[in-house]
Amino acid sequence: MDATARLQAALGLDRREARLEAQILIARALGVERAWLIAHDRDTLSPAQTEAIAALLARRAGGEPVAYILGEREFYGRVFRVTPDVLIPRPETELLVEAALDRLPPDRPARVLDLGTGSGCIAISLALERPLAEVTALDASAQALAVARENARRLGADRITWILSDWYADLSVKNFDMIVGNPPYIAAADPHMQREDPRFEPPHALAAGADGLAAMRAIVAAAATYLLPGGWLLLEHGFDQARAVADLMARHDLEEIHTLTDLAGLDRVSLGRLAAGPA
Ligand code: GLN
C-alpha cells in the first residue's frame, strides 16, 4: 500500500491531507525538500531510505502528531521546536498574537506577561515583533520552559524573562501593561482529549477541570492584581466559552470586554481592560 493510502486508512484523513503528510514525512526521512521529492518521484530508493520512510510513516500511522515527529511547527511566520512537553502551536493562536500586537504600539515600551508559555510561541512572537516590549513568560513545567528558552535562543529573542511558576504563584512583578495566555480550556472528560493530536500532548496544557474553565478562573481572578490601570488581558478560549470568560472578566474589574472570532468564525479570544482609574 502506498504511503498516502496508508495514512488515509490509519488516520481517516482525506486524500489531500494524507498525501501532504506523506510527502512531508518522506521528505524528512530523505533529508530533502518537498519540492525536490515531487521532482524525483521516480528515483529508486536505497534499502536504508526505504526503512527510514517506513519508520516515520509507522509513527504517524500510530497517531503521533506530525509536529512531534518533525520536532517543529511553524507559528506566526517562524519555526518553533516542539516536543511532547509542549502543546503544538495552533493557527488560531495567531489571532491572540495579532490582537496583542494591535494593542502594543511599536514605538513604545510595554511590559507583557505570557501565562503558560509552553513552546514560547506567543511570548517569542511578541518579543520579536515588538523589540521595545519587555516580555515575561511563565510556565509550571520546567521541561516546557527548557523548550521555550531553546526556541528563544534559536530565534534570537534574547530579552525574555522566563519564570517557573504555576500561574501567578511565583511571580513577584505586578506592573504589566498586558497579560496574554492560551491556557488549558478543555473539559477533562471531553472526547476531544482522546482524539488525534491531543492524545499525545501534555494533558495539563489542554484540560482544565470538569468544565474546562478552572485555569481561566484562576487567571482572570487575579489579573487585576498584576495589571497596571488601563492594561489588557487577552485570553484564548474554547468556541463555546466566550460568555463564561466575559462574565469572569466583568466580575474581576475588567472593562471594554469583547470577543474576537478565529478564521473558522468561532469565538476564540476574549479581551478585557483594567479600569484606567481616576485621572
Ligand atoms: N485549541 C486546542 C484544541 O482544540 C486547545 C488549546 C488549549 O487548550 N489551550 O486542541
PDB file of C-alpha atoms and ligand atoms in Angstrom:
ATOM      1  CA  MET A   1       0.000   0.000   0.000  1.00  0.00           C
ATOM      2  CA  ASP A   2       1.395   3.427  -0.849  1.00  0.00           C
ATOM      3  CA  ALA A   3       2.179   5.998   1.819  1.00  0.00           C
ATOM      4  CA  THR A   4      -0.843   8.209   1.158  1.00  0.00           C
ATOM      5  CA  ALA A   5      -3.304   5.318   1.242  1.00  0.00           C
ATOM      6  CA  ARG A   6      -1.728   4.011   4.420  1.00  0.00           C
ATOM      7  CA  LEU A   7      -2.090   7.315   6.292  1.00  0.00           C
ATOM      8  CA  GLN A   8      -5.570   7.766   4.909  1.00  0.00           C
ATOM      9  CA  ALA A   9      -6.638   4.372   6.183  1.00  0.00           C
ATOM     10  CA  ALA A  10      -4.913   4.654   9.551  1.00  0.00           C
ATOM     11  CA  LEU A  11      -5.968   8.199  10.420  1.00  0.00           C
ATOM     12  CA  GLY A  12      -9.185   8.764   8.492  1.00  0.00           C
ATOM     13  CA  LEU A  13      -7.685  11.761   6.702  1.00  0.00           C
ATOM     14  CA  ASP A  14      -8.960  12.950   3.358  1.00  0.00           C
ATOM     15  CA  ARG A  15      -6.747  12.093   0.416  1.00  0.00           C
ATOM     16  CA  ARG A  16      -5.187  15.549   0.004  1.00  0.00           C
ATOM     17  CA  GLU A  17      -4.231  15.813   3.664  1.00  0.00           C
ATOM     18  CA  ALA A  18      -2.863  12.278   3.669  1.00  0.00           C
ATOM     19  CA  ARG A  19      -0.783  12.974   0.555  1.00  0.00           C
ATOM     20  CA  LEU A  20       0.607  16.186   2.050  1.00  0.00           C
ATOM     21  CA  GLU A  21       1.549  14.462   5.300  1.00  0.00           C
ATOM     22  CA  ALA A  22       3.123  11.545   3.404  1.00  0.00           C
ATOM     23  CA  GLN A  23       5.214  13.971   1.343  1.00  0.00           C
ATOM     24  CA  ILE A  24       6.294  15.893   4.446  1.00  0.00           C
ATOM     25  CA  LEU A  25       7.356  12.717   6.241  1.00  0.00           C
ATOM     26  CA  ILE A  26       9.094  11.165   3.222  1.00  0.00           C
ATOM     27  CA  ALA A  27      10.972  14.426   2.614  1.00  0.00           C
ATOM     28  CA  ARG A  28      12.085  14.431   6.248  1.00  0.00           C
ATOM     29  CA  ALA A  29      13.177  10.773   6.092  1.00  0.00           C
ATOM     30  CA  LEU A  30      15.257  11.507   2.991  1.00  0.00           C
ATOM     31  CA  GLY A  31      16.553  14.844   4.242  1.00  0.00           C
ATOM     32  CA  VAL A  32      15.233  16.737   1.213  1.00  0.00           C
ATOM     33  CA  GLU A  33      12.694  19.473   0.488  1.00  0.00           C
ATOM     34  CA  ARG A  34       9.199  18.504  -0.552  1.00  0.00           C
ATOM     35  CA  ALA A  35       9.715  20.224  -3.936  1.00  0.00           C
ATOM     36  CA  TRP A  36      12.743  18.016  -4.615  1.00  0.00           C
ATOM     37  CA  LEU A  37      10.732  14.961  -3.751  1.00  0.00           C
ATOM     38  CA  ILE A  38       7.976  15.809  -6.197  1.00  0.00           C
ATOM     39  CA  ALA A  39      10.556  16.303  -8.990  1.00  0.00           C
ATOM     40  CA  HIS A  40      12.266  12.981  -8.186  1.00  0.00           C
ATOM     41  CA  ASP A  41       9.326  10.713  -7.602  1.00  0.00           C
ATOM     42  CA  ARG A  42      10.699   8.063  -9.972  1.00  0.00           C
ATOM     43  CA  ASP A  43      14.102   7.755  -8.262  1.00  0.00           C
ATOM     44  CA  THR A  44      14.970   4.388  -6.813  1.00  0.00           C
ATOM     45  CA  LEU A  45      15.379   4.292  -3.038  1.00  0.00           C
ATOM     46  CA  SER A  46      18.132   2.522  -1.157  1.00  0.00           C
ATOM     47  CA  PRO A  47      17.079  -0.021   1.484  1.00  0.00           C
ATOM     48  CA  ALA A  48      18.164   2.447   4.200  1.00  0.00           C
ATOM     49  CA  GLN A  49      15.967   5.154   2.707  1.00  0.00           C
ATOM     50  CA  THR A  50      13.003   2.799   2.415  1.00  0.00           C
ATOM     51  CA  GLU A  51      13.469   1.855   6.043  1.00  0.00           C
ATOM     52  CA  ALA A  52      13.729   5.483   7.207  1.00  0.00           C
ATOM     53  CA  ILE A  53      10.493   6.317   5.397  1.00  0.00           C
ATOM     54  CA  ALA A  54       8.717   3.262   6.795  1.00  0.00           C
ATOM     55  CA  ALA A  55       9.735   4.240  10.335  1.00  0.00           C
ATOM     56  CA  LEU A  56       8.262   7.751  10.102  1.00  0.00           C
ATOM     57  CA  LEU A  57       5.100   6.546   8.384  1.00  0.00           C
ATOM     58  CA  ALA A  58       4.603   3.929  11.080  1.00  0.00           C
ATOM     59  CA  ARG A  59       4.857   6.586  13.802  1.00  0.00           C
ATOM     60  CA  ARG A  60       2.331   8.782  12.050  1.00  0.00           C
ATOM     61  CA  ALA A  61       0.019   5.842  11.321  1.00  0.00           C
ATOM     62  CA  GLY A  62       0.130   5.196  15.083  1.00  0.00           C
ATOM     63  CA  GLY A  63      -1.330   8.655  15.621  1.00  0.00           C
ATOM     64  CA  GLU A  64       1.792  10.579  16.672  1.00  0.00           C
ATOM     65  CA  PRO A  65       1.380  14.212  15.611  1.00  0.00           C
ATOM     66  CA  VAL A  66       3.385  15.349  12.586  1.00  0.00           C
ATOM     67  CA  ALA A  67       4.802  18.238  14.647  1.00  0.00           C
ATOM     68  CA  TYR A  68       6.283  15.845  17.233  1.00  0.00           C
ATOM     69  CA  ILE A  69       7.703  13.577  14.531  1.00  0.00           C
ATOM     70  CA  LEU A  70       9.366  16.541  12.806  1.00  0.00           C
ATOM     71  CA  GLY A  71      10.172  18.217  16.131  1.00  0.00           C
ATOM     72  CA  GLU A  72       8.923  21.545  14.815  1.00  0.00           C
ATOM     73  CA  ARG A  73       5.870  23.599  13.836  1.00  0.00           C
ATOM     74  CA  GLU A  74       5.513  26.929  12.105  1.00  0.00           C
ATOM     75  CA  PHE A  75       3.771  29.710  14.015  1.00  0.00           C
ATOM     76  CA  TYR A  76       3.343  33.339  13.037  1.00  0.00           C
ATOM     77  CA  GLY A  77       5.961  33.001  10.288  1.00  0.00           C
ATOM     78  CA  ARG A  78       8.666  31.335  12.370  1.00  0.00           C
ATOM     79  CA  VAL A  79       9.606  27.725  13.017  1.00  0.00           C
ATOM     80  CA  PHE A  80       9.389  26.600  16.654  1.00  0.00           C
ATOM     81  CA  ARG A  81      10.864  23.451  18.112  1.00  0.00           C
ATOM     82  CA  VAL A  82       8.250  21.300  19.785  1.00  0.00           C
ATOM     83  CA  THR A  83       8.489  18.203  21.950  1.00  0.00           C
ATOM     84  CA  PRO A  84       5.762  16.208  23.734  1.00  0.00           C
ATOM     85  CA  ASP A  85       6.441  18.503  26.738  1.00  0.00           C
ATOM     86  CA  VAL A  86       4.629  21.355  24.999  1.00  0.00           C
ATOM     87  CA  LEU A  87       1.324  21.964  23.275  1.00  0.00           C
ATOM     88  CA  ILE A  88       1.701  22.082  19.493  1.00  0.00           C
ATOM     89  CA  PRO A  89       1.166  25.707  18.369  1.00  0.00           C
ATOM     90  CA  ARG A  90      -2.217  26.104  16.641  1.00  0.00           C
ATOM     91  CA  PRO A  91      -3.075  28.523  13.827  1.00  0.00           C
ATOM     92  CA  GLU A  92      -5.957  30.002  15.862  1.00  0.00           C
ATOM     93  CA  THR A  93      -3.472  31.191  18.478  1.00  0.00           C
ATOM     94  CA  GLU A  94      -2.050  33.553  15.851  1.00  0.00           C
ATOM     95  CA  LEU A  95      -5.248  35.534  16.394  1.00  0.00           C
ATOM     96  CA  LEU A  96      -4.204  36.076  20.009  1.00  0.00           C
ATOM     97  CA  VAL A  97      -0.794  37.323  18.836  1.00  0.00           C
ATOM     98  CA  GLU A  98      -2.413  39.698  16.337  1.00  0.00           C
ATOM     99  CA  ALA A  99      -4.845  41.054  18.927  1.00  0.00           C
ATOM    100  CA  ALA A 100      -1.948  41.641  21.329  1.00  0.00           C
ATOM    101  CA  LEU A 101       0.153  43.374  18.640  1.00  0.00           C
ATOM    102  CA  ASP A 102      -2.808  45.639  17.815  1.00  0.00           C
ATOM    103  CA  ARG A 103      -2.591  46.913  21.393  1.00  0.00           C
ATOM    104  CA  LEU A 104       1.208  47.227  21.585  1.00  0.00           C
ATOM    105  CA  PRO A 105       2.355  50.325  19.697  1.00  0.00           C
ATOM    106  CA  PRO A 106       5.766  49.547  18.095  1.00  0.00           C
ATOM    107  CA  ASP A 107       7.298  52.821  19.241  1.00  0.00           C
ATOM    108  CA  ARG A 108       6.529  52.429  22.940  1.00  0.00           C
ATOM    109  CA  PRO A 109       7.941  50.154  25.647  1.00  0.00           C
ATOM    110  CA  ALA A 110       5.437  47.859  27.355  1.00  0.00           C
ATOM    111  CA  ARG A 111       5.575  45.092  29.924  1.00  0.00           C
ATOM    112  CA  VAL A 112       3.923  41.922  28.668  1.00  0.00           C
ATOM    113  CA  LEU A 113       3.257  38.690  30.573  1.00  0.00           C
ATOM    114  CA  ASP A 114       2.554  35.352  28.854  1.00  0.00           C
ATOM    115  CA  LEU A 115       0.850  32.805  31.117  1.00  0.00           C
ATOM    116  CA  GLY A 116       1.554  29.127  30.393  1.00  0.00           C
ATOM    117  CA  THR A 117       4.013  29.834  27.622  1.00  0.00           C
ATOM    118  CA  GLY A 118       4.603  26.206  26.537  1.00  0.00           C
ATOM    119  CA  SER A 119       6.809  26.284  23.425  1.00  0.00           C
ATOM    120  CA  GLY A 120       7.122  30.042  23.934  1.00  0.00           C
ATOM    121  CA  CYS A 121       5.449  30.709  20.593  1.00  0.00           C
ATOM    122  CA  ILE A 122       3.313  33.626  21.861  1.00  0.00           C
ATOM    123  CA  ALA A 123       5.965  35.286  24.025  1.00  0.00           C
ATOM    124  CA  ILE A 124       8.678  34.947  21.383  1.00  0.00           C
ATOM    125  CA  SER A 125       6.462  36.193  18.548  1.00  0.00           C
ATOM    126  CA  LEU A 126       5.513  39.262  20.599  1.00  0.00           C
ATOM    127  CA  ALA A 127       9.107  39.928  21.663  1.00  0.00           C
ATOM    128  CA  LEU A 128      10.374  39.718  18.081  1.00  0.00           C
ATOM    129  CA  GLU A 129       7.543  41.835  16.641  1.00  0.00           C
ATOM    130  CA  ARG A 130       7.871  44.464  19.382  1.00  0.00           C
ATOM    131  CA  PRO A 131      11.560  44.901  20.239  1.00  0.00           C
ATOM    132  CA  LEU A 132      10.720  47.590  22.805  1.00  0.00           C
ATOM    133  CA  ALA A 133       8.458  45.272  24.782  1.00  0.00           C
ATOM    134  CA  GLU A 134       9.746  43.652  27.967  1.00  0.00           C
ATOM    135  CA  VAL A 135       8.286  40.179  27.825  1.00  0.00           C
ATOM    136  CA  THR A 136       7.980  37.844  30.811  1.00  0.00           C
ATOM    137  CA  ALA A 137       6.821  34.286  30.207  1.00  0.00           C
ATOM    138  CA  LEU A 138       5.961  31.697  32.800  1.00  0.00           C
ATOM    139  CA  ASP A 139       5.073  28.040  32.846  1.00  0.00           C
ATOM    140  CA  ALA A 140       4.528  25.461  35.601  1.00  0.00           C
ATOM    141  CA  SER A 141       6.573  22.908  33.632  1.00  0.00           C
ATOM    142  CA  ALA A 142      10.368  23.113  33.750  1.00  0.00           C
ATOM    143  CA  GLN A 143      10.502  20.910  30.658  1.00  0.00           C
ATOM    144  CA  ALA A 144       8.282  23.313  28.735  1.00  0.00           C
ATOM    145  CA  LEU A 145      10.415  26.269  29.828  1.00  0.00           C
ATOM    146  CA  ALA A 146      13.504  24.490  28.519  1.00  0.00           C
ATOM    147  CA  VAL A 147      11.843  24.135  25.114  1.00  0.00           C
ATOM    148  CA  ALA A 148      10.743  27.784  25.188  1.00  0.00           C
ATOM    149  CA  ARG A 149      14.236  29.027  26.089  1.00  0.00           C
ATOM    150  CA  GLU A 150      15.735  26.952  23.302  1.00  0.00           C
ATOM    151  CA  ASN A 151      13.239  28.477  20.842  1.00  0.00           C
ATOM    152  CA  ALA A 152      14.101  31.966  22.075  1.00  0.00           C
ATOM    153  CA  ARG A 153      17.800  31.265  21.620  1.00  0.00           C
ATOM    154  CA  ARG A 154      17.384  29.903  18.107  1.00  0.00           C
ATOM    155  CA  LEU A 155      15.087  32.717  17.035  1.00  0.00           C
ATOM    156  CA  GLY A 156      17.119  35.493  18.644  1.00  0.00           C
ATOM    157  CA  ALA A 157      14.596  36.598  21.270  1.00  0.00           C
ATOM    158  CA  ASP A 158      17.198  37.142  23.951  1.00  0.00           C
ATOM    159  CA  ARG A 159      15.428  39.595  26.253  1.00  0.00           C
ATOM    160  CA  ILE A 160      12.566  37.471  27.580  1.00  0.00           C
ATOM    161  CA  THR A 161      12.402  36.744  31.321  1.00  0.00           C
ATOM    162  CA  TRP A 162      11.440  33.104  31.944  1.00  0.00           C
ATOM    163  CA  ILE A 163       9.810  32.119  35.231  1.00  0.00           C
ATOM    164  CA  LEU A 164       8.904  28.676  36.552  1.00  0.00           C
ATOM    165  CA  SER A 165       5.536  29.333  38.147  1.00  0.00           C
ATOM    166  CA  ASP A 166       2.079  27.805  38.476  1.00  0.00           C
ATOM    167  CA  TRP A 167       0.147  30.781  37.078  1.00  0.00           C
ATOM    168  CA  TYR A 168       0.947  33.739  39.361  1.00  0.00           C
ATOM    169  CA  ALA A 169       2.219  31.666  42.326  1.00  0.00           C
ATOM    170  CA  ASP A 170       5.896  32.560  41.935  1.00  0.00           C
ATOM    171  CA  LEU A 171       5.541  35.834  40.093  1.00  0.00           C
ATOM    172  CA  SER A 172       6.638  38.886  42.071  1.00  0.00           C
ATOM    173  CA  VAL A 173       6.310  41.590  39.404  1.00  0.00           C
ATOM    174  CA  LYS A 174       2.902  43.276  39.328  1.00  0.00           C
ATOM    175  CA  ASN A 175       3.020  46.067  36.799  1.00  0.00           C
ATOM    176  CA  PHE A 176       2.164  44.609  33.429  1.00  0.00           C
ATOM    177  CA  ASP A 177       0.652  46.584  30.566  1.00  0.00           C
ATOM    178  CA  MET A 178      -0.668  43.373  29.082  1.00  0.00           C
ATOM    179  CA  ILE A 179      -1.284  39.779  30.099  1.00  0.00           C
ATOM    180  CA  VAL A 180      -1.821  37.160  27.395  1.00  0.00           C
ATOM    181  CA  GLY A 181      -2.431  33.454  27.646  1.00  0.00           C
ATOM    182  CA  ASN A 182      -3.560  30.322  25.890  1.00  0.00           C
ATOM    183  CA  PRO A 183      -4.404  28.306  28.998  1.00  0.00           C
ATOM    184  CA  PRO A 184      -5.852  24.800  29.053  1.00  0.00           C
ATOM    185  CA  TYR A 185      -9.576  25.112  28.433  1.00  0.00           C
ATOM    186  CA  ILE A 186     -10.951  21.716  27.508  1.00  0.00           C
ATOM    187  CA  ALA A 187     -13.226  19.836  29.909  1.00  0.00           C
ATOM    188  CA  ALA A 188     -11.325  16.861  31.328  1.00  0.00           C
ATOM    189  CA  ALA A 189     -13.910  14.353  30.056  1.00  0.00           C
ATOM    190  CA  ASP A 190     -14.298  15.948  26.612  1.00  0.00           C
ATOM    191  CA  PRO A 191     -13.880  13.248  23.918  1.00  0.00           C
ATOM    192  CA  HIS A 192     -11.627  15.755  22.076  1.00  0.00           C
ATOM    193  CA  MET A 193      -8.889  14.756  24.561  1.00  0.00           C
ATOM    194  CA  GLN A 194      -8.921  11.200  23.173  1.00  0.00           C
ATOM    195  CA  ARG A 195      -8.756  12.223  19.531  1.00  0.00           C
ATOM    196  CA  GLU A 196      -5.916  12.996  17.171  1.00  0.00           C
ATOM    197  CA  ASP A 197      -3.068  15.228  18.379  1.00  0.00           C
ATOM    198  CA  PRO A 198      -4.376  15.895  21.940  1.00  0.00           C
ATOM    199  CA  ARG A 199      -3.841  12.217  22.829  1.00  0.00           C
ATOM    200  CA  PHE A 200      -0.106  12.851  22.560  1.00  0.00           C
ATOM    201  CA  GLU A 201       0.058  16.346  24.054  1.00  0.00           C
ATOM    202  CA  PRO A 202       0.627  17.231  27.714  1.00  0.00           C
ATOM    203  CA  PRO A 203      -2.827  16.890  29.354  1.00  0.00           C
ATOM    204  CA  HIS A 204      -2.137  19.810  31.729  1.00  0.00           C
ATOM    205  CA  ALA A 205      -1.746  22.074  28.669  1.00  0.00           C
ATOM    206  CA  LEU A 206      -5.189  21.123  27.346  1.00  0.00           C
ATOM    207  CA  ALA A 207      -7.585  20.074  30.095  1.00  0.00           C
ATOM    208  CA  ALA A 208      -8.748  22.258  32.960  1.00  0.00           C
ATOM    209  CA  GLY A 209     -11.208  20.693  35.364  1.00  0.00           C
ATOM    210  CA  ALA A 210     -14.699  19.366  34.848  1.00  0.00           C
ATOM    211  CA  ASP A 211     -15.910  22.361  32.806  1.00  0.00           C
ATOM    212  CA  GLY A 212     -12.598  23.387  31.216  1.00  0.00           C
ATOM    213  CA  LEU A 213     -12.684  26.747  32.984  1.00  0.00           C
ATOM    214  CA  ALA A 214     -10.553  26.023  36.061  1.00  0.00           C
ATOM    215  CA  ALA A 215      -7.414  27.700  34.685  1.00  0.00           C
ATOM    216  CA  MET A 216      -9.442  30.575  33.242  1.00  0.00           C
ATOM    217  CA  ARG A 217     -10.937  31.295  36.681  1.00  0.00           C
ATOM    218  CA  ALA A 218      -7.536  31.343  38.392  1.00  0.00           C
ATOM    219  CA  ILE A 219      -6.074  33.574  35.707  1.00  0.00           C
ATOM    220  CA  VAL A 220      -8.897  36.104  35.490  1.00  0.00           C
ATOM    221  CA  ALA A 221      -9.495  36.307  39.240  1.00  0.00           C
ATOM    222  CA  ALA A 222      -6.005  37.676  39.919  1.00  0.00           C
ATOM    223  CA  ALA A 223      -5.339  39.516  36.648  1.00  0.00           C
ATOM    224  CA  ALA A 224      -6.263  42.918  38.104  1.00  0.00           C
ATOM    225  CA  THR A 225      -3.550  42.487  40.751  1.00  0.00           C
ATOM    226  CA  TYR A 226      -0.875  42.088  38.102  1.00  0.00           C
ATOM    227  CA  LEU A 227      -2.076  44.630  35.530  1.00  0.00           C
ATOM    228  CA  LEU A 228      -1.431  48.345  35.513  1.00  0.00           C
ATOM    229  CA  PRO A 229      -4.519  50.543  35.219  1.00  0.00           C
ATOM    230  CA  GLY A 230      -5.564  50.526  31.552  1.00  0.00           C
ATOM    231  CA  GLY A 231      -3.722  47.223  30.962  1.00  0.00           C
ATOM    232  CA  TRP A 232      -5.229  44.492  28.785  1.00  0.00           C
ATOM    233  CA  LEU A 233      -5.919  40.841  29.499  1.00  0.00           C
ATOM    234  CA  LEU A 234      -6.224  38.673  26.355  1.00  0.00           C
ATOM    235  CA  LEU A 235      -7.146  35.020  26.599  1.00  0.00           C
ATOM    236  CA  GLU A 236      -7.679  32.279  24.073  1.00  0.00           C
ATOM    237  CA  HIS A 237     -10.611  30.026  24.975  1.00  0.00           C
ATOM    238  CA  GLY A 238     -12.961  27.360  23.643  1.00  0.00           C
ATOM    239  CA  PHE A 239     -15.527  28.201  20.942  1.00  0.00           C
ATOM    240  CA  ASP A 240     -18.348  27.974  23.493  1.00  0.00           C
ATOM    241  CA  GLN A 241     -16.648  29.797  26.392  1.00  0.00           C
ATOM    242  CA  ALA A 242     -16.802  33.451  25.321  1.00  0.00           C
ATOM    243  CA  ARG A 243     -19.765  34.177  27.570  1.00  0.00           C
ATOM    244  CA  ALA A 244     -18.228  32.490  30.614  1.00  0.00           C
ATOM    245  CA  VAL A 245     -14.870  34.226  30.130  1.00  0.00           C
ATOM    246  CA  ALA A 246     -16.507  37.622  29.585  1.00  0.00           C
ATOM    247  CA  ASP A 247     -18.569  37.131  32.765  1.00  0.00           C
ATOM    248  CA  LEU A 248     -15.436  36.256  34.720  1.00  0.00           C
ATOM    249  CA  MET A 249     -13.674  39.337  33.376  1.00  0.00           C
ATOM    250  CA  ALA A 250     -16.617  41.574  34.272  1.00  0.00           C
ATOM    251  CA  ARG A 251     -16.686  40.196  37.820  1.00  0.00           C
ATOM    252  CA  HIS A 252     -12.984  40.948  38.268  1.00  0.00           C
ATOM    253  CA  ASP A 253     -12.808  44.638  37.430  1.00  0.00           C
ATOM    254  CA  LEU A 254     -12.176  44.420  33.700  1.00  0.00           C
ATOM    255  CA  GLU A 255     -13.900  46.694  31.206  1.00  0.00           C
ATOM    256  CA  GLU A 256     -14.187  47.095  27.421  1.00  0.00           C
ATOM    257  CA  ILE A 257     -14.736  43.344  27.288  1.00  0.00           C
ATOM    258  CA  HIS A 258     -15.169  41.824  23.850  1.00  0.00           C
ATOM    259  CA  THR A 259     -14.567  38.640  21.894  1.00  0.00           C
ATOM    260  CA  LEU A 260     -12.765  38.023  18.588  1.00  0.00           C
ATOM    261  CA  THR A 261     -13.551  35.194  16.190  1.00  0.00           C
ATOM    262  CA  ASP A 262     -10.963  32.980  14.536  1.00  0.00           C
ATOM    263  CA  LEU A 263     -10.692  32.131  10.815  1.00  0.00           C
ATOM    264  CA  ALA A 264     -13.325  29.447  11.254  1.00  0.00           C
ATOM    265  CA  GLY A 265     -15.720  32.104  12.577  1.00  0.00           C
ATOM    266  CA  LEU A 266     -15.605  30.700  16.116  1.00  0.00           C
ATOM    267  CA  ASP A 267     -15.338  32.779  19.290  1.00  0.00           C
ATOM    268  CA  ARG A 268     -11.697  32.285  20.216  1.00  0.00           C
ATOM    269  CA  VAL A 269     -10.113  35.221  22.058  1.00  0.00           C
ATOM    270  CA  SER A 270     -11.671  37.475  24.692  1.00  0.00           C
ATOM    271  CA  LEU A 271     -10.174  40.718  25.932  1.00  0.00           C
ATOM    272  CA  GLY A 272     -10.781  42.990  28.840  1.00  0.00           C
ATOM    273  CA  ARG A 273      -9.087  46.054  30.204  1.00  0.00           C
ATOM    274  CA  LEU A 274      -8.412  47.085  33.773  1.00  0.00           C
ATOM    275  CA  ALA A 275     -10.178  50.336  34.562  1.00  0.00           C
ATOM    276  CA  ALA A 276      -7.831  53.263  33.980  1.00  0.00           C
ATOM    277  CA  GLY A 277      -8.503  54.623  37.474  1.00  0.00           C
ATOM    278  CA  PRO A 278      -9.029  58.228  38.475  1.00  0.00           C
ATOM    279  CA  ALA A 279      -7.450  60.681  36.028  1.00  0.00           C
TER     280      ALA A 279
HETATM  281  N1  GLN B   1      -7.492  24.622  20.662  1.00  0.00           N
HETATM  282  C1  GLN B   1      -6.824  23.490  21.239  1.00  0.00           C
HETATM  283  C2  GLN B   1      -7.507  22.209  20.802  1.00  0.00           C
HETATM  284  O1  GLN B   1      -8.639  22.235  20.468  1.00  0.00           O
HETATM  285  C3  GLN B   1      -6.795  23.603  22.745  1.00  0.00           C
HETATM  286  C4  GLN B   1      -5.800  24.590  23.196  1.00  0.00           C
HETATM  287  C5  GLN B   1      -5.865  24.819  24.676  1.00  0.00           C
HETATM  288  O2  GLN B   1      -6.456  24.076  25.459  1.00  0.00           O
HETATM  289  N2  GLN B   1      -5.300  25.879  25.100  1.00  0.00           N
HETATM  290  O3  GLN B   1      -6.899  21.164  20.790  1.00  0.00           O
END
